[in-house]
Amino acid sequence: MLSLHGKIVAITGASGGIGEATARLLAERGAAVVLSARRSERIDAIARDIREQGGRAVTCVVDVTKAEDLRRLVATTVAQYGRIDVLVNNAGIAPISPVADLDTEGWSAMIDVNLRGTLNGIAAALPAFREQGSGHLVSIVSVAGLSVSPSMAVYAATKNAVRTVHEGLRKESTDGVVRTTAISPGYIRTDLADSMADPHVREQTRKNMDAIGIPPAAVARAVAFAIEQPADVEIGEINVRPTVQA
């Protein structure tokens, strides 16, 4: 088992799904975690459970569409633990629908949370990483951007945009201070389908999750693997796929 003892990790979207699984696994393996999300009661309960299991965890209420909230997350992490080693950009939504439905509100929401939220996280974390001399950005992207499915065009576009930002940042980070890893899962068994307005798309997504979805813990293991690597090893992207297709 990998050991993450001493790592300080802040996680967005930690109130459930991939974010919760990641917080629990990293804490179990020795990291100190800062859980952030909009649902304060939920992250407080998860953090309390982690502490009861012997782990280190605190919380910070964050709306990733607000740059000041991400700055507060980084400041809280540094104030609590002395530094921030890793920021996991996990918060995301997927009110997907066919482009022809013209759900411009849904498009804007995905751009704001999935893309702008990640950029806000990067903008908040980079100064701290530079001051410390090291730091690792891990963002949850999606294989949807590699093979676009019907109804997922705008969602995939936001995730591909994050992938592009990561690659650009990787090429800019020639001094070895900042490491970047994009984690690209396929269907994950989470409540993401609840954000989909179209009932037919929502039902089909749930069926796909049941048929070929993988547990959030699989993505958490990929995050842990990326973080654990030595300072001179950078894993640009990890694809997490089901081992058995239904």
CSV table of C-alpha atoms in Angstrom, one decimal:
chain,number,residue,atom,x,y,z
A,1,MET,CA,0.0,0.0,0.0
A,2,LEU,CA,1.2,3.5,-0.8
A,3,SER,CA,2.0,5.8,2.0
A,4,LEU,CA,1.1,9.5,1.9
A,5,HIS,CA,2.3,10.3,5.4
A,6,GLY,CA,2.9,14.0,5.8
A,7,LYS,CA,1.2,15.1,2.6
A,8,ILE,CA,-1.1,18.1,2.9
A,9,VAL,CA,-4.0,17.9,0.4
A,10,ALA,CA,-6.9,20.2,-0.3
A,11,ILE,CA,-9.9,18.7,-2.3
A,12,THR,CA,-12.8,20.5,-3.9
A,13,GLY,CA,-16.1,18.9,-4.4
A,14,ALA,CA,-15.4,16.7,-1.4
A,15,SER,CA,-19.0,16.3,-0.1
A,16,GLY,CA,-19.6,13.1,-2.0
A,17,GLY,CA,-18.6,10.8,-4.9
A,18,ILE,CA,-15.0,11.0,-6.1
A,19,GLY,CA,-14.1,13.9,-3.7
A,20,GLU,CA,-15.3,12.1,-0.6
A,21,ALA,CA,-13.6,8.8,-1.6
A,22,THR,CA,-10.4,10.7,-2.3
A,23,ALA,CA,-10.4,12.4,1.1
A,24,ARG,CA,-11.1,9.2,2.9
A,25,LEU,CA,-8.4,7.2,1.1
A,26,LEU,CA,-5.7,9.9,1.3
A,27,ALA,CA,-6.4,10.3,5.1
A,28,GLU,CA,-6.3,6.6,5.6
A,29,ARG,CA,-2.9,6.5,3.9
A,30,GLY,CA,-1.5,9.3,6.1
A,31,ALA,CA,-2.3,12.6,4.4
A,32,ALA,CA,-3.8,15.5,6.1
A,33,VAL,CA,-6.9,16.6,4.1
A,34,VAL,CA,-8.9,19.8,3.8
A,35,LEU,CA,-12.4,19.0,2.4
A,36,SER,CA,-14.2,21.7,0.6
A,37,ALA,CA,-17.6,22.0,-1.0
A,38,ARG,CA,-20.8,24.1,-0.8
A,39,ARG,CA,-22.5,21.6,1.5
A,40,SER,CA,-21.0,22.4,4.9
A,41,GLU,CA,-23.0,19.8,6.9
A,42,ARG,CA,-21.8,17.1,4.6
A,43,ILE,CA,-18.1,17.9,4.6
A,44,ASP,CA,-18.2,18.4,8.3
A,45,ALA,CA,-19.7,15.0,8.8
A,46,ILE,CA,-17.1,13.3,6.5
A,47,ALA,CA,-14.2,15.1,8.2
A,48,ARG,CA,-15.5,14.1,11.7
A,49,ASP,CA,-15.7,10.5,10.5
A,50,ILE,CA,-12.1,10.7,9.2
A,51,ARG,CA,-10.9,12.1,12.5
A,52,GLU,CA,-12.7,9.4,14.5
A,53,GLN,CA,-10.8,6.9,12.4
A,54,GLY,CA,-7.5,8.4,13.4
A,55,GLY,CA,-7.0,10.7,10.4
A,56,ARG,CA,-6.4,14.4,10.0
A,57,ALA,CA,-9.1,16.4,8.4
A,58,VAL,CA,-10.6,19.9,8.4
A,59,THR,CA,-13.2,21.6,6.3
A,60,CYS,CA,-13.7,24.9,4.3
A,61,VAL,CA,-16.9,25.9,2.6
A,62,VAL,CA,-16.1,26.7,-1.0
A,63,ASP,CA,-18.0,27.7,-4.2
A,64,VAL,CA,-15.4,27.1,-6.9
A,65,THR,CA,-17.0,29.7,-9.2
A,66,LYS,CA,-15.8,32.3,-6.7
A,67,ALA,CA,-12.0,33.0,-6.9
A,68,GLU,CA,-12.0,34.4,-3.4
A,69,ASP,CA,-13.3,31.0,-2.0
A,70,LEU,CA,-10.4,29.2,-3.6
A,71,ARG,CA,-7.9,31.7,-2.2
A,72,ARG,CA,-9.5,31.1,1.2
A,73,LEU,CA,-9.2,27.3,0.8
A,74,VAL,CA,-5.5,27.6,0.1
A,75,ALA,CA,-5.1,30.1,3.0
A,76,THR,CA,-7.0,27.8,5.4
A,77,THR,CA,-4.9,24.8,4.4
A,78,VAL,CA,-1.6,26.7,4.9
A,79,ALA,CA,-2.8,28.2,8.3
A,80,GLN,CA,-3.9,24.7,9.5
A,81,TYR,CA,-1.0,22.6,8.3
A,82,GLY,CA,1.8,25.0,7.4
A,83,ARG,CA,1.7,24.4,3.6
A,84,ILE,CA,-0.3,22.9,0.8
A,85,ASP,CA,1.3,20.0,-1.1
A,86,VAL,CA,-1.5,19.2,-3.4
A,87,LEU,CA,-4.7,20.7,-4.7
A,88,VAL,CA,-7.2,18.2,-6.1
A,89,ASN,CA,-9.6,20.1,-8.5
A,90,ASN,CA,-12.6,17.7,-8.4
A,91,ALA,CA,-15.7,19.9,-8.2
A,92,GLY,CA,-17.8,19.4,-11.3
A,93,ILE,CA,-21.3,19.3,-12.7
A,94,ALA,CA,-22.9,17.7,-15.8
A,95,PRO,CA,-26.3,19.1,-16.7
A,96,ILE,CA,-25.8,17.5,-20.1
A,97,SER,CA,-28.3,17.6,-23.0
A,98,PRO,CA,-28.2,17.7,-26.8
A,99,VAL,CA,-26.8,20.9,-28.2
A,100,ALA,CA,-30.0,21.4,-30.1
A,101,ASP,CA,-31.9,21.8,-26.8
A,102,LEU,CA,-30.1,25.1,-26.4
A,103,ASP,CA,-29.7,24.8,-22.7
A,104,THR,CA,-27.5,27.9,-22.5
A,105,GLU,CA,-27.9,28.1,-18.7
A,106,GLY,CA,-26.6,24.6,-18.4
A,107,TRP,CA,-23.7,25.4,-20.7
A,108,SER,CA,-22.8,28.4,-18.6
A,109,ALA,CA,-23.0,26.5,-15.4
A,110,MET,CA,-20.6,23.8,-16.7
A,111,ILE,CA,-18.2,26.4,-17.9
A,112,ASP,CA,-18.3,28.2,-14.6
A,113,VAL,CA,-17.8,25.1,-12.4
A,114,ASN,CA,-15.8,22.7,-14.5
A,115,LEU,CA,-13.5,25.1,-16.3
A,116,ARG,CA,-13.5,28.4,-14.4
A,117,GLY,CA,-13.6,26.6,-11.1
A,118,THR,CA,-10.4,24.7,-12.0
A,119,LEU,CA,-8.8,27.9,-13.2
A,120,ASN,CA,-9.7,29.6,-9.9
A,121,GLY,CA,-8.1,26.7,-8.1
A,122,ILE,CA,-4.9,27.0,-10.1
A,123,ALA,CA,-4.8,30.8,-9.6
A,124,ALA,CA,-5.1,30.3,-5.8
A,125,ALA,CA,-2.6,27.4,-5.5
A,126,LEU,CA,0.3,28.5,-7.8
A,127,PRO,CA,1.5,31.4,-5.7
A,128,ALA,CA,1.7,29.1,-2.6
A,129,PHE,CA,3.5,26.4,-4.6
A,130,ARG,CA,6.0,29.0,-5.9
A,131,GLU,CA,6.6,30.3,-2.4
A,132,GLN,CA,7.1,26.8,-1.1
A,133,GLY,CA,9.2,25.6,-4.0
A,134,SER,CA,6.9,22.7,-4.8
A,135,GLY,CA,3.3,21.7,-5.4
A,136,HIS,CA,1.1,19.3,-7.3
A,137,LEU,CA,-2.1,20.1,-9.2
A,138,VAL,CA,-4.4,17.1,-9.7
A,139,SER,CA,-7.6,17.7,-11.7
A,140,ILE,CA,-10.4,15.3,-12.4
A,141,VAL,CA,-11.1,15.5,-16.2
A,142,SER,CA,-13.0,12.8,-18.1
A,143,VAL,CA,-12.6,10.3,-20.9
A,144,ALA,CA,-15.7,12.0,-22.4
A,145,GLY,CA,-13.4,14.5,-23.8
A,146,LEU,CA,-11.5,11.7,-25.6
A,147,SER,CA,-14.5,10.1,-27.2
A,148,VAL,CA,-17.5,12.5,-27.3
A,149,SER,CA,-20.9,11.0,-26.9
A,150,PRO,CA,-24.3,12.4,-27.9
A,151,SER,CA,-25.6,15.0,-25.3
A,152,MET,CA,-22.1,15.5,-23.9
A,153,ALA,CA,-20.6,18.0,-26.3
A,154,VAL,CA,-20.4,21.0,-23.9
A,155,TYR,CA,-19.5,18.9,-20.9
A,156,ALA,CA,-16.7,17.2,-22.9
A,157,ALA,CA,-15.6,20.7,-24.1
A,158,THR,CA,-15.1,21.9,-20.5
A,159,LYS,CA,-13.2,18.8,-19.6
A,160,ASN,CA,-11.0,19.1,-22.7
A,161,ALA,CA,-10.3,22.7,-21.8
A,162,VAL,CA,-9.1,21.7,-18.4
A,163,ARG,CA,-6.9,19.0,-20.1
A,164,THR,CA,-5.4,21.7,-22.4
A,165,VAL,CA,-4.7,24.0,-19.5
A,166,HIS,CA,-2.9,21.2,-17.6
A,167,GLU,CA,-0.8,20.4,-20.6
A,168,GLY,CA,0.1,24.1,-21.1
A,169,LEU,CA,1.0,24.5,-17.5
A,170,ARG,CA,3.1,21.3,-17.6
A,171,LYS,CA,5.1,22.7,-20.5
A,172,GLU,CA,5.5,26.0,-18.7
A,173,SER,CA,6.7,24.4,-15.5
A,174,THR,CA,10.2,23.7,-16.6
A,175,ASP,CA,11.8,24.6,-13.2
A,176,GLY,CA,10.3,21.5,-11.6
A,177,VAL,CA,8.3,23.4,-9.0
A,178,VAL,CA,4.8,22.5,-10.1
A,179,ARG,CA,3.7,19.0,-11.1
A,180,THR,CA,0.3,18.4,-12.9
A,181,THR,CA,-1.8,15.3,-13.3
A,182,ALA,CA,-5.1,15.0,-15.0
A,183,ILE,CA,-7.3,12.0,-14.0
A,184,SER,CA,-9.7,10.9,-16.7
A,185,PRO,CA,-12.4,8.5,-15.5
A,186,GLY,CA,-15.2,6.9,-17.5
A,187,TYR,CA,-18.6,6.4,-15.9
A,188,ILE,CA,-18.4,6.6,-12.1
A,189,ARG,CA,-21.1,5.5,-9.7
A,190,THR,CA,-21.9,8.9,-8.2
A,191,ASP,CA,-25.0,11.2,-8.0
A,192,LEU,CA,-23.7,13.3,-11.0
A,193,ALA,CA,-26.8,12.3,-13.0
A,194,ASP,CA,-29.0,14.2,-10.6
A,195,SER,CA,-27.7,17.5,-12.2
A,196,MET,CA,-29.0,16.5,-15.6
A,197,ALA,CA,-32.3,18.3,-16.5
A,198,ASP,CA,-33.3,16.1,-19.4
A,199,PRO,CA,-35.1,13.0,-17.9
A,200,HIS,CA,-34.2,10.7,-20.8
A,201,VAL,CA,-30.5,11.7,-20.6
A,202,ARG,CA,-30.6,11.4,-16.9
A,203,GLU,CA,-32.1,7.9,-17.0
A,204,GLN,CA,-29.7,6.7,-19.7
A,205,THR,CA,-26.7,8.0,-17.7
A,206,ARG,CA,-27.9,6.2,-14.6
A,207,LYS,CA,-28.2,3.0,-16.7
A,208,ASN,CA,-24.7,3.4,-18.0
A,209,MET,CA,-23.4,4.0,-14.5
A,210,ASP,CA,-25.0,0.8,-13.3
A,211,ALA,CA,-23.8,-1.2,-16.3
A,212,ILE,CA,-20.2,0.0,-16.7
A,213,GLY,CA,-19.6,2.5,-13.9
A,214,ILE,CA,-16.7,2.1,-11.6
A,215,PRO,CA,-16.6,3.0,-7.9
A,216,PRO,CA,-15.3,6.4,-6.9
A,217,ALA,CA,-12.6,4.6,-4.9
A,218,ALA,CA,-11.0,3.6,-8.2
A,219,VAL,CA,-10.4,7.2,-9.1
A,220,ALA,CA,-9.2,7.9,-5.5
A,221,ARG,CA,-6.6,5.3,-5.9
A,222,ALA,CA,-5.4,7.0,-9.2
A,223,VAL,CA,-5.1,10.3,-7.3
A,224,ALA,CA,-3.1,8.6,-4.5
A,225,PHE,CA,-0.8,6.9,-7.0
A,226,ALA,CA,-0.1,10.2,-8.8
A,227,ILE,CA,0.6,12.0,-5.5
A,228,GLU,CA,2.9,9.3,-4.1
A,229,GLN,CA,5.4,9.5,-7.0
A,230,PRO,CA,8.8,10.9,-6.2
A,231,ALA,CA,9.4,14.6,-6.8
A,232,ASP,CA,11.2,14.0,-10.1
A,233,VAL,CA,8.4,11.9,-11.5
A,234,GLU,CA,5.4,13.5,-13.1
A,235,ILE,CA,2.4,11.6,-14.5
A,236,GLY,CA,0.6,13.9,-16.9
A,237,GLU,CA,-2.6,11.9,-17.2
A,238,ILE,CA,-4.2,8.7,-15.9
A,239,ASN,CA,-7.2,7.2,-17.5
A,240,VAL,CA,-9.5,5.2,-15.2
A,241,ARG,CA,-11.7,2.7,-17.1
A,242,PRO,CA,-13.9,-0.2,-16.2
A,243,THR,CA,-12.1,-3.6,-16.5
A,244,VAL,CA,-15.2,-5.3,-17.7
A,245,GLN,CA,-17.7,-4.0,-20.2
A,246,ALA,CA,-21.3,-5.0,-19.7
